[in-house]
mmCIF file of C-alpha atoms in Angstrom:
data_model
loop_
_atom_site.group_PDB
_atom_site.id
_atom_site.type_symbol
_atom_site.label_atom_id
_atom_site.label_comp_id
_atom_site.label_asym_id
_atom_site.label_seq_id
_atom_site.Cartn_x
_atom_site.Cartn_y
_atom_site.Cartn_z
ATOM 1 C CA UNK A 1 0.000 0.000 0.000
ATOM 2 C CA UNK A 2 1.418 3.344 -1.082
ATOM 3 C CA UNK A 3 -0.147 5.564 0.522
ATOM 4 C CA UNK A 4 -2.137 7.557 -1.757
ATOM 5 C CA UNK A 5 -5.410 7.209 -2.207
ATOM 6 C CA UNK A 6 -7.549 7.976 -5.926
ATOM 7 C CA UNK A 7 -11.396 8.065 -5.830
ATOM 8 C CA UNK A 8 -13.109 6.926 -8.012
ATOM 9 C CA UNK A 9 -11.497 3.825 -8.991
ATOM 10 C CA UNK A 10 -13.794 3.736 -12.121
ATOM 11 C CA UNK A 11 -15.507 6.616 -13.856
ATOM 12 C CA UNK A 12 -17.659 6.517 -16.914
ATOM 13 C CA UNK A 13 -19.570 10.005 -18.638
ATOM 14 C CA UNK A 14 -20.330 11.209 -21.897
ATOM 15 C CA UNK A 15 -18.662 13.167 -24.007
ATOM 16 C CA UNK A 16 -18.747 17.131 -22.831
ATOM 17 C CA UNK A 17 -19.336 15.673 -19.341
ATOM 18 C CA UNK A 18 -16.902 17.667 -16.049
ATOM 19 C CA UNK A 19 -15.400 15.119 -13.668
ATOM 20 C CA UNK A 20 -13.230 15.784 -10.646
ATOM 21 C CA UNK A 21 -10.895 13.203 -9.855
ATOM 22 C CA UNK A 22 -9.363 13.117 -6.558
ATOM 23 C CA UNK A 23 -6.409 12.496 -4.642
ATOM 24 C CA UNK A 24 -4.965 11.939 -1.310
ATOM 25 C CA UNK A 25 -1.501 11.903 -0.599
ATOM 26 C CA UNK A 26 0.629 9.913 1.196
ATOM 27 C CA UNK A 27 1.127 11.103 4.897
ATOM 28 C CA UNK A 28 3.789 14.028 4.991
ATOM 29 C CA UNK A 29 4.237 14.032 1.154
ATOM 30 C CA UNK A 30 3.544 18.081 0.354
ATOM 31 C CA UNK A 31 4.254 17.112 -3.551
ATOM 32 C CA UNK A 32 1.193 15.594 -5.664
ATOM 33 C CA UNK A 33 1.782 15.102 -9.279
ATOM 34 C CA UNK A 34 -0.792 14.012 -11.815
ATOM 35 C CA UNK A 35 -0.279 11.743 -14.883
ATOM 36 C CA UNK A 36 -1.918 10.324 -17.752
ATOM 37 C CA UNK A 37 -1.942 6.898 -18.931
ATOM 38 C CA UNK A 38 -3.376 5.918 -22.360
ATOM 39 C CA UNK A 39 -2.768 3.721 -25.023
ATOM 40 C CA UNK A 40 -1.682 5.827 -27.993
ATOM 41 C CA UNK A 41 0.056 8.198 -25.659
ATOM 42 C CA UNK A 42 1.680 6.081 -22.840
ATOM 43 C CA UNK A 43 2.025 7.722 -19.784
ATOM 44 C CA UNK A 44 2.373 11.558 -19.693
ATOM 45 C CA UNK A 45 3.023 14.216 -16.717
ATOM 46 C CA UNK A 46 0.332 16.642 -16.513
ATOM 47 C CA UNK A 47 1.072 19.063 -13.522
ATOM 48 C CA UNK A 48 2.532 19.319 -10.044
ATOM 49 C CA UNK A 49 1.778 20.740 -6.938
ATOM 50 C CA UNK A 50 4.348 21.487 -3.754
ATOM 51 C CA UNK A 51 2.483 22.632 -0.482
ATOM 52 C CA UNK A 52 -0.631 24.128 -2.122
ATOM 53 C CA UNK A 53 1.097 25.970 -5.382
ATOM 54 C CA UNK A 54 1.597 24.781 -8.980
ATOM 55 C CA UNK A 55 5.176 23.697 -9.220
ATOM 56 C CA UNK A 56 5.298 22.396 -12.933
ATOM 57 C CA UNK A 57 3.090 22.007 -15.732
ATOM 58 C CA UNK A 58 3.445 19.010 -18.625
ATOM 59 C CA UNK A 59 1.075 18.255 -21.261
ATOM 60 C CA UNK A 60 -1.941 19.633 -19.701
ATOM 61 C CA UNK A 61 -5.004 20.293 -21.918
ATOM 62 C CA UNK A 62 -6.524 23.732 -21.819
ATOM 63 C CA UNK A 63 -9.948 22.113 -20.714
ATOM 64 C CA UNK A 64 -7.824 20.650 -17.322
ATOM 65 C CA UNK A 65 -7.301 21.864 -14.220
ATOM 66 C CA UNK A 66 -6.168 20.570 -11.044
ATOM 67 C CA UNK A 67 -5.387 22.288 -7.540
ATOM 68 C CA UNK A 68 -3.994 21.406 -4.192
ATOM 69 C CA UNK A 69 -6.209 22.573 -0.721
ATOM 70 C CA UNK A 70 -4.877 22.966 2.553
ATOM 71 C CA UNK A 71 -5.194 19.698 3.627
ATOM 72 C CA UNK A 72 -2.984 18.743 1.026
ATOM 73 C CA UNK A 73 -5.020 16.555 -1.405
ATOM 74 C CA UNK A 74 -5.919 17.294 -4.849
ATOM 75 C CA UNK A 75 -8.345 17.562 -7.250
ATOM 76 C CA UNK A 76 -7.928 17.459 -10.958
ATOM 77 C CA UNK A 77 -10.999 18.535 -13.101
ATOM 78 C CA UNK A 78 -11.807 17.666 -16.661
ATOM 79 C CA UNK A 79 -14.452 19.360 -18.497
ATOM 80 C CA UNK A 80 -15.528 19.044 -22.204
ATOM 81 C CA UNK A 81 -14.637 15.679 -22.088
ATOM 82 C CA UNK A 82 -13.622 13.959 -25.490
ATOM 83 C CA UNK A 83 -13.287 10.580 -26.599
ATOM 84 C CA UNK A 84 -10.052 10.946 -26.324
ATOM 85 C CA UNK A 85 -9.692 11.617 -22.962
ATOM 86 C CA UNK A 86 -10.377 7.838 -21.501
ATOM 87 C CA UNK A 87 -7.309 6.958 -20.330
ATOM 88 C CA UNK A 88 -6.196 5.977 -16.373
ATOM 89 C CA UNK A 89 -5.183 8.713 -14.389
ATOM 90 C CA UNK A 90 -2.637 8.562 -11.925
ATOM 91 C CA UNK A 91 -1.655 10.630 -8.845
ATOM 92 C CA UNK A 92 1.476 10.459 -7.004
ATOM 93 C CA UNK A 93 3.015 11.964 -3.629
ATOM 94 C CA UNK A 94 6.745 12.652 -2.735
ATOM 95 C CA UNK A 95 8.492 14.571 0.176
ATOM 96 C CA UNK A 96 9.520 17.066 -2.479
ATOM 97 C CA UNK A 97 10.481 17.132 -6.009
ATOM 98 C CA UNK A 98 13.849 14.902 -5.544
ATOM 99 C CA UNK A 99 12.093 12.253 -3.476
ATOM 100 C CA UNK A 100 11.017 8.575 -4.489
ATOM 101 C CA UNK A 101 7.545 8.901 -5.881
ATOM 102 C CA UNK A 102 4.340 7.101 -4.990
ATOM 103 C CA UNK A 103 1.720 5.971 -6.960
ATOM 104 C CA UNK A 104 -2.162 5.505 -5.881
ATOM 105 C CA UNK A 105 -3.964 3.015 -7.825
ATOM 106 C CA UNK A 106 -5.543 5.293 -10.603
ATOM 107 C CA UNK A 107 -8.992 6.379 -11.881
ATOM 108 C CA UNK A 108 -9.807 4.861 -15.068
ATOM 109 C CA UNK A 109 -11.875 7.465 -17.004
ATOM 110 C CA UNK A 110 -14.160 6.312 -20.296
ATOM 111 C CA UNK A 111 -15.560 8.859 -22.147
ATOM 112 C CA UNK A 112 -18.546 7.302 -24.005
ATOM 113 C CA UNK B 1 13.257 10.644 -32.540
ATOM 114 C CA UNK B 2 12.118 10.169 -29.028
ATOM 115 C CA UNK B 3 13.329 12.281 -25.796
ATOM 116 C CA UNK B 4 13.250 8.483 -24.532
ATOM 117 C CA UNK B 5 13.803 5.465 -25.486
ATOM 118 C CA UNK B 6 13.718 2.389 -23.740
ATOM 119 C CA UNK B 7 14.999 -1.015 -24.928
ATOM 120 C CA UNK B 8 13.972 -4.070 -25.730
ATOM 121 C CA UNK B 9 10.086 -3.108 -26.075
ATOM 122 C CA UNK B 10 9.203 -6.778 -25.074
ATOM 123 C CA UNK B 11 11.320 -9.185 -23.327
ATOM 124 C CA UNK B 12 10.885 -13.045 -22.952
ATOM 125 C CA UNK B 13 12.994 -15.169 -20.094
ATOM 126 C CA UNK B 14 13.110 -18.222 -18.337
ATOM 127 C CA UNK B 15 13.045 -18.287 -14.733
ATOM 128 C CA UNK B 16 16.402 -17.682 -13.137
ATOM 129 C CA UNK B 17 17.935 -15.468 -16.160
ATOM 130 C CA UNK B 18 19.478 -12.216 -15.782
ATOM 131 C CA UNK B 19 17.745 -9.212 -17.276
ATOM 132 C CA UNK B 20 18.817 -6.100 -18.953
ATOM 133 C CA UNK B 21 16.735 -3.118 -19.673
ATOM 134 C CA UNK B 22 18.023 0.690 -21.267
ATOM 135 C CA UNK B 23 16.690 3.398 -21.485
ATOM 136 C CA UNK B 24 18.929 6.573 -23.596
ATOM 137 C CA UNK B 25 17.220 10.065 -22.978
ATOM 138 C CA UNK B 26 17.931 13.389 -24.594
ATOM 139 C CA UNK B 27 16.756 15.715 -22.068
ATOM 140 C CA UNK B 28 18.941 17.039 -19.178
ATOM 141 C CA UNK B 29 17.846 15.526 -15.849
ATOM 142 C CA UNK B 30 18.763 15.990 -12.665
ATOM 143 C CA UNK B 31 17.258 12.572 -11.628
ATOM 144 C CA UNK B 32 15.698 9.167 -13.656
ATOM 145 C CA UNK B 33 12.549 7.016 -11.670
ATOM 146 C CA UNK B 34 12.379 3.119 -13.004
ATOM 147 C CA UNK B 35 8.930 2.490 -12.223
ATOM 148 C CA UNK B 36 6.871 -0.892 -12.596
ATOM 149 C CA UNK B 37 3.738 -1.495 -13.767
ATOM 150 C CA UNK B 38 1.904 -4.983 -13.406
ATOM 151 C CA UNK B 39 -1.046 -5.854 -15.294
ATOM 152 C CA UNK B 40 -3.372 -4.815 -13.004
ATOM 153 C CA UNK B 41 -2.249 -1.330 -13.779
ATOM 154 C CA UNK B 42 -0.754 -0.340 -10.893
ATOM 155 C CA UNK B 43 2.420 1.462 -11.040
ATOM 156 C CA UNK B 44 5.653 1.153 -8.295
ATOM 157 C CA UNK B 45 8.802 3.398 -7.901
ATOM 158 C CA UNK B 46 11.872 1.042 -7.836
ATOM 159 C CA UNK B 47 14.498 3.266 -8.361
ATOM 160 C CA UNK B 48 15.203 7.089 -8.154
ATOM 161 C CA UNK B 49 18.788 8.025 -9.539
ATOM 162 C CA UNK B 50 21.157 11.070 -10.104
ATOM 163 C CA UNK B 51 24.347 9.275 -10.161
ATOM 164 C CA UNK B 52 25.582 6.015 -10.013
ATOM 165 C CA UNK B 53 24.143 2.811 -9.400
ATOM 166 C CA UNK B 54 21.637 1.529 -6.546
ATOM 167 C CA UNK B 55 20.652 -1.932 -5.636
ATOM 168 C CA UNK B 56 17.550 -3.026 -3.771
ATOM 169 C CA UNK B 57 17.129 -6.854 -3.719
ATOM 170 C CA UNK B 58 17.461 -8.405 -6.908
ATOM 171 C CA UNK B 59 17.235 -5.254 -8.712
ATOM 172 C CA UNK B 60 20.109 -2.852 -9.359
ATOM 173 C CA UNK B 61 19.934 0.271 -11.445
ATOM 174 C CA UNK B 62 22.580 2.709 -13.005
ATOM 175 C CA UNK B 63 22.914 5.737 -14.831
ATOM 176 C CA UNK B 64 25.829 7.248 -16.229
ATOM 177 C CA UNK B 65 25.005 11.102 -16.837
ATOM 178 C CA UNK B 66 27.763 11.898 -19.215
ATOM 179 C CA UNK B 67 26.183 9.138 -21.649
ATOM 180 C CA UNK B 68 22.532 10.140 -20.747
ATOM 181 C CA UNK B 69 22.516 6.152 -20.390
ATOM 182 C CA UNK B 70 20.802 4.264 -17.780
ATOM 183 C CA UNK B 71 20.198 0.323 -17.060
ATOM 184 C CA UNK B 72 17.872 -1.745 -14.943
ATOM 185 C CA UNK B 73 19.220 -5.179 -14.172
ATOM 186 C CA UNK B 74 17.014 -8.144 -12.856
ATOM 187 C CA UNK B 75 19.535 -11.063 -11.403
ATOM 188 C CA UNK B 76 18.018 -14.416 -10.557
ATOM 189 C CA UNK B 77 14.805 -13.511 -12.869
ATOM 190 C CA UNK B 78 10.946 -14.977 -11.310
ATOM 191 C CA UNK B 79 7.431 -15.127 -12.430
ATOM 192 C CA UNK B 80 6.323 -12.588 -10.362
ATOM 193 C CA UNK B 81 8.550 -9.948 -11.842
ATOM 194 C CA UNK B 82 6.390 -10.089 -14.860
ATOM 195 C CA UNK B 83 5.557 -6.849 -15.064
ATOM 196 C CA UNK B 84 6.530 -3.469 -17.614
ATOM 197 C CA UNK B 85 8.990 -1.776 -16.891
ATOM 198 C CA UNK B 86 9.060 2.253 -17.398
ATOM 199 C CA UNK B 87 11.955 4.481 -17.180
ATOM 200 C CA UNK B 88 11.134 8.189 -16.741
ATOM 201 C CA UNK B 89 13.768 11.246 -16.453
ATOM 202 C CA UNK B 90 13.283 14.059 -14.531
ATOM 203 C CA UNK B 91 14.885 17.564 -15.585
ATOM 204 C CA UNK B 92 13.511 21.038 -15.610
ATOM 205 C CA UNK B 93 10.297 20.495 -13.506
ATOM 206 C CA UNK B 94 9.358 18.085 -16.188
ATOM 207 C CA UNK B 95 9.274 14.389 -16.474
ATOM 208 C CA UNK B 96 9.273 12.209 -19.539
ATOM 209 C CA UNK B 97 8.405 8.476 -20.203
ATOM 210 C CA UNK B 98 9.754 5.749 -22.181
ATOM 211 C CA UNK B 99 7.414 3.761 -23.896
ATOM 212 C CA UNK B 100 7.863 0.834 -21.506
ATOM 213 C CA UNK B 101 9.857 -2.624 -21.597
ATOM 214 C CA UNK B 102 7.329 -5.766 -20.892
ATOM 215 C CA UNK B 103 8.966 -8.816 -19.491
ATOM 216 C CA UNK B 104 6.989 -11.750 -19.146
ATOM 217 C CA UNK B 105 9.423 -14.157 -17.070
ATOM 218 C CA UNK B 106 8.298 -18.120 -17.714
ATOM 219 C CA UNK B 107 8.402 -20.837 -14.686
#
């Protein structure tokens, strides 16, 4: 068990659907990155948070956005869904940016 | 070409054999993650490297900076490492992923 935690486990919408996919990091981790996972893409980093502020972005759509609360977990939002867009999502925690990363289990999106 | 790339793609071995992944980036990095993902999906940190090599059971990883070069080694290969294996660099607030190396080990 890492540690972080990713609800829902399983989400299906329709097309130009919003989700919000969450994340809880592991105990005293202040970073929370989020990734993609799909199968023409392979897995690509999205953003990153450090202690409540954007750290770095990746290959973030437009129609994303993600942010880190007080408490430390995160949310990452997707609106206007696509086809395209059903892929797993991952979060991960770490200390800080040059720390071993962990991974929760992932939300697998389907965009129908 | 690729900012990554990870080699071989798919990897076959009997139980027992000793295992060699690479991965060649083109990025600068100040650090490279091995992770592992087994076919239920979920994915593991092995490694995290800047320099050198590390070893953790069976597993032992190195990187050689200079060469932009790094290697995952499996000794005494088992079933239960099955699994793909995904090298990802770190540099510049930004991390990149190979494409993945599956190993399927056979009993």
């Amino acid at each position: 068990d890492s540690g972080v935690t990713q609800t829902p486990k399983h989400l299906i919408t329709a097309t130009g659907q919003r989700v919000t996919l969450r994340c809880s990091p592991r105990s005293g981790d202040l970073s929370v990155y989020w990734y993609q996972q799909s199968l023409d893409q392979g897995l690509q980093f999205l953003i990153q948070y450090y202690n409540g502020e954007e750290r770095a972005k990746g290959n973030i759509l437009e129609r994303f956005s993600a942010q880190q609360f007080p408490d430390l977990h995160s949310e990452l939002n997707l609106s206007s869904l696509e086809l395209g867009d059903s892929a797993l999502y991952f979060c991960a925690s770490s200390v800080d940016h040059s720390r071993t990363l962990h991974f929760g289990n992932g939300t697998r999106l389907t965009v129908t | 070409k690729n900012e990554v790339e990870q080699s071989p793609q798919n990897l076959t071995a009997q139980e027992g054999e000793f295992i060699t992944i690479n991965c060649s980036y083109s990025v600068g990095i100040s650090a490279l993650h091995w992770l592992q993902q087994h076919p239920g999906g979920g994915i593991v940190s092995l490694f995290m490297l800047s320099s050198g090599k590390k070893k953790h059971g069976r597993l032992i990883a190195t990187i050689n900076i200079q060469e932009k070069h790094s290697s995952l080694h499996i000794t005494a290969s088992h079933p239960r490492d099955s699994a793909v294996y995904i090298c990802a660099p770190y540099g510049n607030n930004d991390m990149r992923f190979g494409a993945g190396t599956r190993l399927t080990v056979k009993p």
